Amino acid sequence: MGSPQVIERSEHGVSRKSFSPNALKVLYRLKDGGYDAYLVGGCIRDALLGIEPKDFDVVTNATPEQIKKQFRNCRLIGRRFRLAHIVFGREIIEVATMRGHHDAPEDKNQVSQSSEQGQLLRDNVYGSIEEDAERRDFSINALYYSVKDFSIRDFAGGMEAIKNRSIELIGDPETRYREDPVRMLRAIRFATKLDMTISPKTEAPIYELSSLLGNIPSARLFEECLKLFLNGKAEQNFLLLRKYGLFKELFPALDALIEASPEGDEFKLTKQMFINTDKRINADKKVTPAYVFAVLHWYPLQNRCAKLMAEQKQPEYEIFNLAINQILSESSKHIAVPKRFTLGARDIWHIQQRMPRRTGQRPFRLTQQPRFRASYDFLLLRANISGGDLVELADWWTGYIDKDAQVQKQMVQDFSSPKSANDSDKPKKRRRPRRRKPANGNVQNNNENKSVE
């Protein structure tokens, strides 16, 4: 990589007002300490695109230990990448030391390790800003902003890529994907988020290398799923994940059902859930990951229930719980969903099973459950896709919730004892009292005792 293109302050529209004051404090403190420091990556890209930057990453030639000496509010994290987090209340400015090439001379502060597939396992090799730029994933993220002269340094044609609205990997795509397979997910996310297209060279190896996601820790894939599905572009991300064969590496059980019936309810429900999720997020409404993962595993759960019912003679409730445990256990091998969200998904599934039971105090008690609203939304979604009896059930609950207690009580009574038009003309049958068995002796002895008395 040659000399960077330097875009002077008068030639770009990025102002310091676009950046976090705390990020600027970090830059000036490092500069005053004698180190080179730059804002890099997404915040520069977004500022150039007219998007309000949210994450502010700093890169410097200071080592993590040297950074820590400059800031009392600093903590060092990570093993694969050694990073410094500068904490300002709720805001954290991430500071990374400039990366070097993997074959750099090793000493106590320079450690790099790769797997047999070429994936980086440890990467604490430090270098120059030119080497750091080569190590960036996409050209639109290899833009560096300096507070010394307020210029932007472009090392990989990022300005041109932004102009062309193109997602382009730096270096050989296959090698870069093998180094970190998550870059395949990031390519999709950036393309939808920024309304760009993935360049032909960058997208070419994705389908063939999709299985490399199996080498990524499941906890990291959970974080990537949140970025893909809770950013307001979930529907587009879902369709691209399916196109490039990545969805099956994240949700293999659901993907198999969709493959078996490409236009079936499994695909329709998943797509509509993502459409609804995008609408809520773009309207600044909350979406819990528990709901998203409950929907994504619903059909695999139903499929597993049917299989267990055919194999085992157990009560339906026990079969349902067994199927839940199996589905969540298998899913955790691919995506490690935290327990607080799997518990929420369990609640949503159980409420789906309880919703058809609408007698006595059951409906009222169900509405008091913390996950009832999410479960109700899920019921509406299911009814919209599958139709049938679910439509009547969804309509009943729509009429029940948010009504006063008297109306709710009447609805439950009407459901519990429906009357036809001629019911009032029919005489009521009297129940014959049950004849009790004598406690001791037979009936004859009992009668004899009565006569004696």
Tab-separated table of C-alpha atoms in Angstrom:
chain	number	residue	atom	x	y	z
A	1	MET	CA	0.000	0.000	0.000
A	2	GLY	CA	1.516	3.293	-1.120
A	3	SER	CA	1.308	6.777	0.289
A	4	PRO	CA	-2.138	7.864	1.415
A	5	GLN	CA	-4.293	10.398	-0.305
A	6	VAL	CA	-4.455	13.370	2.056
A	7	ILE	CA	-7.731	15.273	1.950
A	8	GLU	CA	-7.198	18.690	3.489
A	9	ARG	CA	-9.741	20.350	5.759
A	10	SER	CA	-10.923	22.628	2.960
A	11	GLU	CA	-11.615	19.609	0.709
A	12	HIS	CA	-13.929	17.576	2.966
A	13	GLY	CA	-17.036	18.432	4.917
A	14	VAL	CA	-16.167	16.673	8.177
A	15	SER	CA	-16.203	18.954	11.215
A	16	ARG	CA	-15.035	18.296	14.760
A	17	LYS	CA	-18.591	19.131	15.824
A	18	SER	CA	-19.603	15.772	14.343
A	19	PHE	CA	-17.464	13.905	16.872
A	20	SER	CA	-17.843	13.122	20.538
A	21	PRO	CA	-16.092	15.660	22.803
A	22	ASN	CA	-14.686	12.729	24.779
A	23	ALA	CA	-13.165	11.225	21.637
A	24	LEU	CA	-11.491	14.549	20.912
A	25	LYS	CA	-10.174	14.658	24.496
A	26	VAL	CA	-8.509	11.278	23.943
A	27	LEU	CA	-6.938	12.448	20.679
A	28	TYR	CA	-5.526	15.623	22.217
A	29	ARG	CA	-4.237	13.838	25.323
A	30	LEU	CA	-2.347	11.290	23.207
A	31	LYS	CA	-1.025	14.037	20.923
A	32	ASP	CA	0.190	16.044	23.896
A	33	GLY	CA	1.843	12.892	25.236
A	34	GLY	CA	3.967	12.671	22.111
A	35	TYR	CA	2.001	9.981	20.274
A	36	ASP	CA	0.278	9.911	16.909
A	37	ALA	CA	-3.487	9.433	17.229
A	38	TYR	CA	-6.352	9.359	14.715
A	39	LEU	CA	-10.087	8.833	14.641
A	40	VAL	CA	-10.636	5.915	12.293
A	41	GLY	CA	-13.272	3.834	10.604
A	42	GLY	CA	-17.023	4.106	10.941
A	43	CYS	CA	-17.248	7.556	12.483
A	44	ILE	CA	-15.317	9.111	9.572
A	45	ARG	CA	-17.292	7.092	7.017
A	46	ASP	CA	-20.640	8.088	8.526
A	47	ALA	CA	-19.685	11.755	8.818
A	48	LEU	CA	-18.798	11.786	5.114
A	49	LEU	CA	-22.134	10.138	4.279
A	50	GLY	CA	-24.091	12.646	6.342
A	51	ILE	CA	-24.985	10.057	9.003
A	52	GLU	CA	-24.599	11.016	12.656
A	53	PRO	CA	-21.606	9.028	13.994
A	54	LYS	CA	-22.291	6.924	17.089
A	55	ASP	CA	-19.132	4.889	17.702
A	56	PHE	CA	-15.770	6.622	17.956
A	57	ASP	CA	-12.659	4.495	17.571
A	58	VAL	CA	-9.153	5.851	18.036
A	59	VAL	CA	-5.927	4.351	16.719
A	60	THR	CA	-2.475	5.322	17.974
A	61	ASN	CA	1.171	4.269	17.893
A	62	ALA	CA	1.158	4.034	21.703
A	63	THR	CA	1.059	0.508	23.152
A	64	PRO	CA	-1.841	-0.498	25.440
A	65	GLU	CA	0.394	-0.102	28.483
A	66	GLN	CA	1.475	3.385	27.357
A	67	ILE	CA	-2.154	4.340	26.770
A	68	LYS	CA	-3.051	3.219	30.276
A	69	LYS	CA	-0.391	5.529	31.736
A	70	GLN	CA	-2.003	8.495	29.966
A	71	PHE	CA	-5.517	7.853	31.328
A	72	ARG	CA	-6.598	7.036	34.857
A	73	ASN	CA	-10.022	6.028	33.496
A	74	CYS	CA	-8.505	3.366	31.217
A	75	ARG	CA	-8.966	-0.385	31.311
A	76	LEU	CA	-7.275	-2.929	29.042
A	77	ILE	CA	-9.379	-5.714	27.560
A	78	GLY	CA	-9.104	-8.587	25.101
A	79	ARG	CA	-6.686	-11.340	24.266
A	80	ARG	CA	-7.154	-11.767	20.536
A	81	PHE	CA	-6.954	-7.978	20.128
A	82	ARG	CA	-5.460	-6.012	23.020
A	83	LEU	CA	-7.544	-2.848	23.351
A	84	ALA	CA	-7.806	0.112	25.698
A	85	HIS	CA	-11.212	1.363	26.797
A	86	ILE	CA	-11.305	4.957	28.034
A	87	VAL	CA	-14.402	5.289	30.207
A	88	PHE	CA	-16.352	8.553	30.397
A	89	GLY	CA	-19.438	7.656	32.405
A	90	ARG	CA	-21.654	5.685	30.032
A	91	GLU	CA	-19.524	6.477	26.983
A	92	ILE	CA	-16.515	4.331	26.150
A	93	ILE	CA	-13.882	5.437	23.636
A	94	GLU	CA	-12.045	2.428	22.235
A	95	VAL	CA	-8.343	2.944	21.562
A	96	ALA	CA	-6.298	0.409	19.575
A	97	THR	CA	-2.602	0.297	18.874
A	98	MET	CA	-1.752	0.373	15.166
A	99	ARG	CA	-1.540	-3.170	13.824
A	100	GLY	CA	1.409	-4.574	11.945
A	101	HIS	CA	1.885	-7.573	9.636
A	102	HIS	CA	1.694	-11.089	11.080
A	103	ASP	CA	5.282	-11.879	10.118
A	104	ALA	CA	6.668	-8.945	12.099
A	105	PRO	CA	9.540	-9.769	14.492
A	106	GLU	CA	8.121	-11.154	17.719
A	107	ASP	CA	8.934	-9.822	21.156
A	108	LYS	CA	7.040	-9.774	24.429
A	109	ASN	CA	4.507	-7.244	23.064
A	110	GLN	CA	4.111	-8.775	19.625
A	111	VAL	CA	2.212	-12.038	19.384
A	112	SER	CA	0.292	-13.384	16.399
A	113	GLN	CA	-1.281	-16.818	15.996
A	114	SER	CA	-3.405	-18.303	13.216
A	115	SER	CA	-5.477	-21.480	12.881
A	116	GLU	CA	-5.047	-24.077	10.137
A	117	GLN	CA	-7.854	-22.350	8.192
A	118	GLY	CA	-5.987	-19.014	8.323
A	119	GLN	CA	-8.179	-17.515	11.041
A	120	LEU	CA	-6.415	-15.102	13.395
A	121	LEU	CA	-6.520	-16.388	16.970
A	122	ARG	CA	-4.220	-13.808	18.530
A	123	ASP	CA	-3.135	-10.595	16.885
A	124	ASN	CA	-1.092	-8.314	19.125
A	125	VAL	CA	1.396	-7.310	16.428
A	126	TYR	CA	2.023	-3.566	16.329
A	127	GLY	CA	3.144	-1.511	13.342
A	128	SER	CA	2.885	1.748	11.415
A	129	ILE	CA	-0.215	3.570	10.230
A	130	GLU	CA	0.380	2.238	6.695
A	131	GLU	CA	0.426	-1.338	7.994
A	132	ASP	CA	-2.613	-0.645	10.152
A	133	ALA	CA	-4.521	0.583	7.097
A	134	GLU	CA	-3.683	-2.634	5.242
A	135	ARG	CA	-5.089	-4.589	8.161
A	136	ARG	CA	-8.473	-2.813	8.001
A	137	ASP	CA	-11.286	-4.862	6.519
A	138	PHE	CA	-13.058	-2.564	4.029
A	139	SER	CA	-11.750	0.434	2.135
A	140	ILE	CA	-14.534	2.653	3.521
A	141	ASN	CA	-13.157	1.923	7.004
A	142	ALA	CA	-9.524	2.799	6.208
A	143	LEU	CA	-10.025	6.548	6.644
A	144	TYR	CA	-8.041	8.374	9.354
A	145	TYR	CA	-8.844	11.801	10.801
A	146	SER	CA	-6.057	13.813	12.458
A	147	VAL	CA	-6.504	16.634	14.985
A	148	LYS	CA	-3.079	17.971	14.110
A	149	ASP	CA	-4.216	19.456	10.811
A	150	PHE	CA	-7.881	18.222	10.593
A	151	SER	CA	-7.107	16.295	7.407
A	152	ILE	CA	-8.346	12.842	6.355
A	153	ARG	CA	-5.853	10.204	5.209
A	154	ASP	CA	-7.249	7.688	2.714
A	155	PHE	CA	-5.040	4.607	2.325
A	156	ALA	CA	-7.270	2.251	0.289
A	157	GLY	CA	-9.519	4.299	-1.965
A	158	GLY	CA	-12.196	4.699	0.664
A	159	MET	CA	-13.309	8.100	-0.622
A	160	GLU	CA	-13.851	6.646	-4.087
A	161	ALA	CA	-15.706	3.646	-2.651
A	162	ILE	CA	-18.026	5.979	-0.744
A	163	LYS	CA	-18.619	7.959	-3.911
A	164	ASN	CA	-19.436	4.735	-5.817
A	165	ARG	CA	-21.384	3.329	-2.853
A	166	SER	CA	-19.401	0.108	-3.004
A	167	ILE	CA	-18.308	-2.316	-0.266
A	168	GLU	CA	-14.773	-3.454	-1.108
A	169	LEU	CA	-12.414	-5.595	0.941
A	170	ILE	CA	-8.796	-4.499	1.251
A	171	GLY	CA	-6.484	-7.187	-0.118
A	172	ASP	CA	-7.357	-10.670	-1.359
A	173	PRO	CA	-10.991	-11.411	-0.314
A	174	GLU	CA	-10.504	-15.133	0.336
A	175	THR	CA	-7.473	-14.508	2.548
A	176	ARG	CA	-9.243	-11.754	4.465
A	177	TYR	CA	-12.354	-13.879	5.023
A	178	ARG	CA	-10.229	-16.764	6.260
A	179	GLU	CA	-8.471	-14.426	8.702
A	180	ASP	CA	-11.842	-13.428	10.165
A	181	PRO	CA	-14.992	-15.089	8.734
A	182	VAL	CA	-17.192	-12.528	10.516
A	183	ARG	CA	-16.159	-10.114	7.763
A	184	MET	CA	-18.714	-11.890	5.555
A	185	LEU	CA	-21.457	-10.818	7.967
A	186	ARG	CA	-20.006	-7.324	8.206
A	187	ALA	CA	-20.016	-6.970	4.401
A	188	ILE	CA	-23.752	-7.665	4.365
A	189	ARG	CA	-24.480	-5.381	7.313
A	190	PHE	CA	-22.550	-2.443	5.843
A	191	ALA	CA	-24.178	-2.924	2.439
A	192	THR	CA	-27.718	-2.698	3.854
A	193	LYS	CA	-26.961	-0.087	6.512
A	194	LEU	CA	-25.264	2.311	4.089
A	195	ASP	CA	-27.433	1.487	1.069
A	196	MET	CA	-24.419	0.221	-0.848
A	197	THR	CA	-23.663	-2.845	-2.952
A	198	ILE	CA	-21.010	-5.505	-2.339
A	199	SER	CA	-18.473	-5.380	-5.154
A	200	PRO	CA	-18.272	-8.527	-7.346
A	201	LYS	CA	-14.732	-9.319	-6.189
A	202	THR	CA	-15.695	-8.997	-2.529
A	203	GLU	CA	-18.844	-11.124	-2.772
A	204	ALA	CA	-17.403	-13.885	-4.997
A	205	PRO	CA	-15.920	-16.153	-2.261
A	206	ILE	CA	-18.672	-15.707	0.360
A	207	TYR	CA	-20.919	-18.660	-0.537
A	208	GLU	CA	-18.004	-21.067	-0.794
A	209	LEU	CA	-16.477	-19.917	2.519
A	210	SER	CA	-19.736	-19.606	4.490
A	211	SER	CA	-18.973	-22.751	6.517
A	212	LEU	CA	-16.022	-20.924	8.135
A	213	LEU	CA	-18.531	-19.257	10.448
A	214	GLY	CA	-18.568	-22.586	12.267
A	215	ASN	CA	-15.118	-21.691	13.645
A	216	ILE	CA	-16.338	-18.460	15.257
A	217	PRO	CA	-17.190	-18.485	18.995
A	218	SER	CA	-20.956	-18.718	19.423
A	219	ALA	CA	-20.969	-15.749	21.824
A	220	ARG	CA	-19.450	-13.516	19.154
A	221	LEU	CA	-22.026	-14.664	16.611
A	222	PHE	CA	-24.799	-13.665	19.017
A	223	GLU	CA	-23.430	-10.113	19.082
A	224	GLU	CA	-23.231	-10.077	15.296
A	225	CYS	CA	-26.850	-11.280	15.064
A	226	LEU	CA	-27.979	-8.387	17.234
A	227	LYS	CA	-26.228	-5.980	14.853
A	228	LEU	CA	-27.833	-7.662	11.846
A	229	PHE	CA	-31.370	-7.988	13.182
A	230	LEU	CA	-31.791	-4.963	15.450
A	231	ASN	CA	-30.469	-2.206	13.195
A	232	GLY	CA	-33.597	-1.447	11.174
A	233	LYS	CA	-32.418	-3.482	8.158
A	234	ALA	CA	-33.240	-6.974	9.389
A	235	GLU	CA	-35.363	-8.014	6.390
A	236	GLN	CA	-32.658	-7.116	3.857
A	237	ASN	CA	-29.983	-8.763	5.993
A	238	PHE	CA	-32.069	-11.946	6.255
A	239	LEU	CA	-32.505	-12.161	2.488
A	240	LEU	CA	-28.792	-11.582	1.839
A	241	LEU	CA	-27.785	-14.096	4.507
A	242	ARG	CA	-29.954	-16.651	2.713
A	243	LYS	CA	-28.539	-15.659	-0.677
A	244	TYR	CA	-24.926	-16.184	0.388
A	245	GLY	CA	-25.514	-19.375	2.405
A	246	LEU	CA	-24.706	-17.745	5.746
A	247	PHE	CA	-28.135	-18.122	7.362
A	248	LYS	CA	-27.776	-21.902	7.508
A	249	GLU	CA	-24.579	-21.501	9.539
A	250	LEU	CA	-26.453	-19.391	12.101
A	251	PHE	CA	-29.850	-21.124	12.172
A	252	PRO	CA	-29.407	-24.547	10.521
A	253	ALA	CA	-32.686	-26.076	11.776
A	254	LEU	CA	-34.846	-23.234	10.460
A	255	ASP	CA	-32.869	-22.994	7.228
A	256	ALA	CA	-33.478	-26.717	6.557
A	257	LEU	CA	-37.246	-26.216	6.942
A	258	ILE	CA	-37.164	-23.198	4.621
A	259	GLU	CA	-35.147	-25.132	2.043
A	260	ALA	CA	-37.735	-27.925	2.138
A	261	SER	CA	-40.520	-25.402	1.455
A	262	PRO	CA	-39.068	-22.128	0.083
A	263	GLU	CA	-42.480	-20.411	-0.070
A	264	GLY	CA	-43.899	-22.053	3.041
A	265	ASP	CA	-45.038	-20.610	6.347
A	266	GLU	CA	-41.529	-20.915	7.803
A	267	PHE	CA	-40.114	-18.432	5.297
A	268	LYS	CA	-43.172	-16.150	5.400
A	269	LEU	CA	-43.249	-15.972	9.204
A	270	THR	CA	-39.520	-15.240	9.453
A	271	LYS	CA	-39.599	-12.566	6.767
A	272	GLN	CA	-42.700	-10.881	8.205
A	273	MET	CA	-41.188	-10.895	11.698
A	274	PHE	CA	-38.145	-9.041	10.360
A	275	ILE	CA	-40.383	-6.580	8.493
A	276	ASN	CA	-42.297	-5.867	11.710
A	277	THR	CA	-39.037	-5.596	13.665
A	278	ASP	CA	-37.675	-3.022	11.212
A	279	LYS	CA	-40.862	-0.954	11.530
A	280	ARG	CA	-40.621	-0.906	15.324
A	281	ILE	CA	-36.932	-0.004	15.398
A	282	ASN	CA	-37.303	2.706	12.766
A	283	ALA	CA	-40.156	4.116	14.872
A	284	ASP	CA	-37.840	4.186	17.929
A	285	LYS	CA	-39.723	1.355	19.632
A	286	LYS	CA	-38.016	-1.406	21.566
A	287	VAL	CA	-37.613	-4.979	20.365
A	288	THR	CA	-36.368	-7.650	22.749
A	289	PRO	CA	-33.947	-10.255	21.361
A	290	ALA	CA	-36.050	-12.851	23.232
A	291	TYR	CA	-38.902	-12.219	20.779
A	292	VAL	CA	-36.672	-12.446	17.707
A	293	PHE	CA	-35.096	-15.721	18.788
A	294	ALA	CA	-38.461	-17.132	19.909
A	295	VAL	CA	-39.823	-16.610	16.382
A	296	LEU	CA	-36.688	-17.945	14.683
A	297	HIS	CA	-36.894	-21.198	16.658
A	298	TRP	CA	-40.678	-21.626	16.635
A	299	TYR	CA	-41.002	-23.938	13.644
A	300	PRO	CA	-37.976	-26.078	14.590
A	301	LEU	CA	-39.613	-26.378	18.028
A	302	GLN	CA	-42.954	-27.468	16.543
A	303	ASN	CA	-41.172	-29.919	14.278
A	304	ARG	CA	-39.287	-31.405	17.227
A	305	CYS	CA	-42.511	-31.677	19.286
A	306	ALA	CA	-44.220	-33.642	16.508
A	307	LYS	CA	-41.232	-35.979	16.264
A	308	LEU	CA	-41.106	-36.612	20.020
A	309	MET	CA	-44.873	-37.160	20.206
A	310	ALA	CA	-44.535	-39.894	17.596
A	311	GLU	CA	-41.651	-41.531	19.462
A	312	GLN	CA	-42.668	-41.203	23.111
A	313	LYS	CA	-45.839	-41.639	25.113
A	314	GLN	CA	-45.651	-38.721	27.513
A	315	PRO	CA	-48.006	-35.869	28.401
A	316	GLU	CA	-48.019	-33.035	25.882
A	317	TYR	CA	-46.632	-30.566	28.438
A	318	GLU	CA	-43.605	-32.760	29.153
A	319	ILE	CA	-43.000	-33.300	25.441
A	320	PHE	CA	-43.118	-29.546	24.891
A	321	ASN	CA	-40.561	-28.865	27.631
A	322	LEU	CA	-38.282	-31.623	26.360
A	323	ALA	CA	-38.416	-30.205	22.836
A	324	ILE	CA	-37.585	-26.708	24.141
A	325	ASN	CA	-34.532	-28.006	25.992
A	326	GLN	CA	-33.282	-29.881	22.942
A	327	ILE	CA	-33.786	-26.969	20.535
A	328	LEU	CA	-32.055	-24.454	22.808
A	329	SER	CA	-29.179	-26.838	23.484
A	330	GLU	CA	-28.577	-27.451	19.775
A	331	SER	CA	-28.942	-23.749	18.940
A	332	SER	CA	-26.360	-22.742	21.546
A	333	LYS	CA	-23.678	-24.582	19.565
A	334	HIS	CA	-24.103	-21.985	16.822
A	335	ILE	CA	-25.286	-18.867	18.656
A	336	ALA	CA	-24.832	-18.456	22.417
A	337	VAL	CA	-27.989	-16.589	23.397
A	338	PRO	CA	-27.674	-15.303	26.990
A	339	LYS	CA	-29.941	-16.968	29.547
A	340	ARG	CA	-31.982	-13.827	30.148
A	341	PHE	CA	-33.157	-14.028	26.522
A	342	THR	CA	-33.666	-17.803	26.364
A	343	LEU	CA	-35.841	-17.530	29.472
A	344	GLY	CA	-37.867	-14.851	27.692
A	345	ALA	CA	-38.225	-17.086	24.626
A	346	ARG	CA	-39.416	-19.938	26.851
A	347	ASP	CA	-42.074	-17.676	28.348
A	348	ILE	CA	-43.296	-16.620	24.912
A	349	TRP	CA	-43.547	-20.247	23.774
A	350	HIS	CA	-45.390	-21.360	26.894
A	351	ILE	CA	-47.874	-18.498	26.610
A	352	GLN	CA	-48.624	-19.570	23.032
A	353	GLN	CA	-49.636	-22.948	24.440
A	354	ARG	CA	-51.818	-21.373	27.141
A	355	MET	CA	-53.635	-18.812	24.999
A	356	PRO	CA	-56.330	-21.176	23.667
A	357	ARG	CA	-57.448	-21.870	27.279
A	358	ARG	CA	-59.814	-19.042	28.086
A	359	THR	CA	-61.957	-20.223	30.997
A	360	GLY	CA	-62.166	-18.914	34.547
A	361	GLN	CA	-59.344	-16.687	35.695
A	362	ARG	CA	-56.880	-17.986	33.076
A	363	PRO	CA	-57.130	-15.085	30.611
A	364	PHE	CA	-56.691	-12.454	33.318
A	365	ARG	CA	-53.736	-14.271	34.876
A	366	LEU	CA	-52.126	-14.661	31.482
A	367	THR	CA	-52.287	-10.929	30.814
A	368	GLN	CA	-50.300	-10.357	34.008
A	369	GLN	CA	-47.312	-12.278	32.652
A	370	PRO	CA	-44.294	-10.038	31.831
A	371	ARG	CA	-43.999	-11.497	28.310
A	372	PHE	CA	-47.692	-11.377	27.477
A	373	ARG	CA	-47.499	-8.414	25.077
A	374	ALA	CA	-44.643	-9.983	23.119
A	375	SER	CA	-46.594	-13.262	23.080
A	376	TYR	CA	-49.709	-11.489	21.859
A	377	ASP	CA	-47.706	-9.894	19.021
A	378	PHE	CA	-46.390	-13.337	18.141
A	379	LEU	CA	-49.947	-14.731	18.089
A	380	LEU	CA	-51.024	-11.976	15.691
A	381	LEU	CA	-48.041	-12.787	13.482
A	382	ARG	CA	-48.853	-16.494	13.452
A	383	ALA	CA	-52.510	-15.811	12.685
A	384	ASN	CA	-51.554	-13.507	9.814
A	385	ILE	CA	-49.365	-16.191	8.253
A	386	SER	CA	-51.164	-19.452	9.037
A	387	GLY	CA	-54.824	-18.348	9.277
A	388	GLY	CA	-57.360	-20.977	10.374
A	389	ASP	CA	-58.304	-21.237	14.040
A	390	LEU	CA	-55.479	-18.848	14.958
A	391	VAL	CA	-57.464	-15.973	13.437
A	392	GLU	CA	-60.411	-16.586	15.788
A	393	LEU	CA	-58.026	-16.908	18.735
A	394	ALA	CA	-56.186	-13.700	17.844
A	395	ASP	CA	-59.476	-11.817	17.376
A	396	TRP	CA	-60.707	-12.972	20.781
A	397	TRP	CA	-57.560	-11.769	22.547
A	398	THR	CA	-57.656	-8.496	20.608
A	399	GLY	CA	-61.155	-7.960	21.911
A	400	TYR	CA	-60.199	-8.976	25.444
A	401	ILE	CA	-57.115	-6.933	26.211
A	402	ASP	CA	-57.446	-3.305	27.254
A	403	LYS	CA	-61.157	-3.765	28.031
A	404	ASP	CA	-62.643	-3.084	31.457
A	405	ALA	CA	-63.078	-5.937	33.928
A	406	GLN	CA	-66.830	-6.300	33.351
A	407	VAL	CA	-66.442	-6.736	29.586
A	408	GLN	CA	-63.616	-9.195	30.076
A	409	LYS	CA	-65.692	-11.231	32.540
A	410	GLN	CA	-68.596	-11.382	30.083
A	411	MET	CA	-66.291	-12.506	27.260
A	412	VAL	CA	-64.970	-15.346	29.393
A	413	GLN	CA	-68.515	-16.382	30.357
A	414	ASP	CA	-69.633	-16.327	26.725
A	415	PHE	CA	-66.647	-18.439	25.719
A	416	SER	CA	-67.112	-20.902	28.611
A	417	SER	CA	-70.829	-21.507	28.044
A	418	PRO	CA	-71.870	-20.552	24.512
A	419	LYS	CA	-75.660	-20.569	23.994
A	420	SER	CA	-77.590	-21.193	20.853
A	421	ALA	CA	-80.739	-19.290	20.000
A	422	ASN	CA	-83.019	-22.117	21.298
A	423	ASP	CA	-81.137	-22.812	24.535
A	424	SER	CA	-83.595	-20.719	26.593
A	425	ASP	CA	-86.584	-22.860	25.470
A	426	LYS	CA	-85.050	-26.149	26.558
A	427	PRO	CA	-85.884	-27.408	30.057
A	428	LYS	CA	-82.865	-27.758	32.310
A	429	LYS	CA	-81.983	-31.297	33.300
A	430	ARG	CA	-81.712	-32.000	36.985
A	431	ARG	CA	-78.812	-34.068	38.166
A	432	ARG	CA	-79.835	-37.123	40.194
A	433	PRO	CA	-78.090	-37.089	43.564
A	434	ARG	CA	-75.445	-39.755	43.879
A	435	ARG	CA	-76.293	-42.556	46.298
A	436	ARG	CA	-73.645	-42.938	48.925
A	437	LYS	CA	-72.206	-46.276	49.871
A	438	PRO	CA	-72.645	-47.238	53.534
A	439	ALA	CA	-69.490	-46.828	55.549
A	440	ASN	CA	-69.760	-50.212	57.323
A	441	GLY	CA	-71.761	-53.306	56.562
A	442	ASN	CA	-74.187	-53.815	53.684
A	443	VAL	CA	-77.379	-52.033	52.831
A	444	GLN	CA	-79.509	-54.623	54.648
A	445	ASN	CA	-77.678	-54.162	57.938
A	446	ASN	CA	-77.964	-50.420	57.574
A	447	ASN	CA	-81.735	-50.668	57.160
A	448	GLU	CA	-81.989	-52.967	60.151
A	449	ASN	CA	-80.176	-50.453	62.292
A	450	LYS	CA	-82.617	-47.767	61.178
A	451	SER	CA	-85.601	-49.903	62.181
A	452	VAL	CA	-84.130	-50.537	65.590
A	453	GLU	CA	-83.775	-46.852	66.128
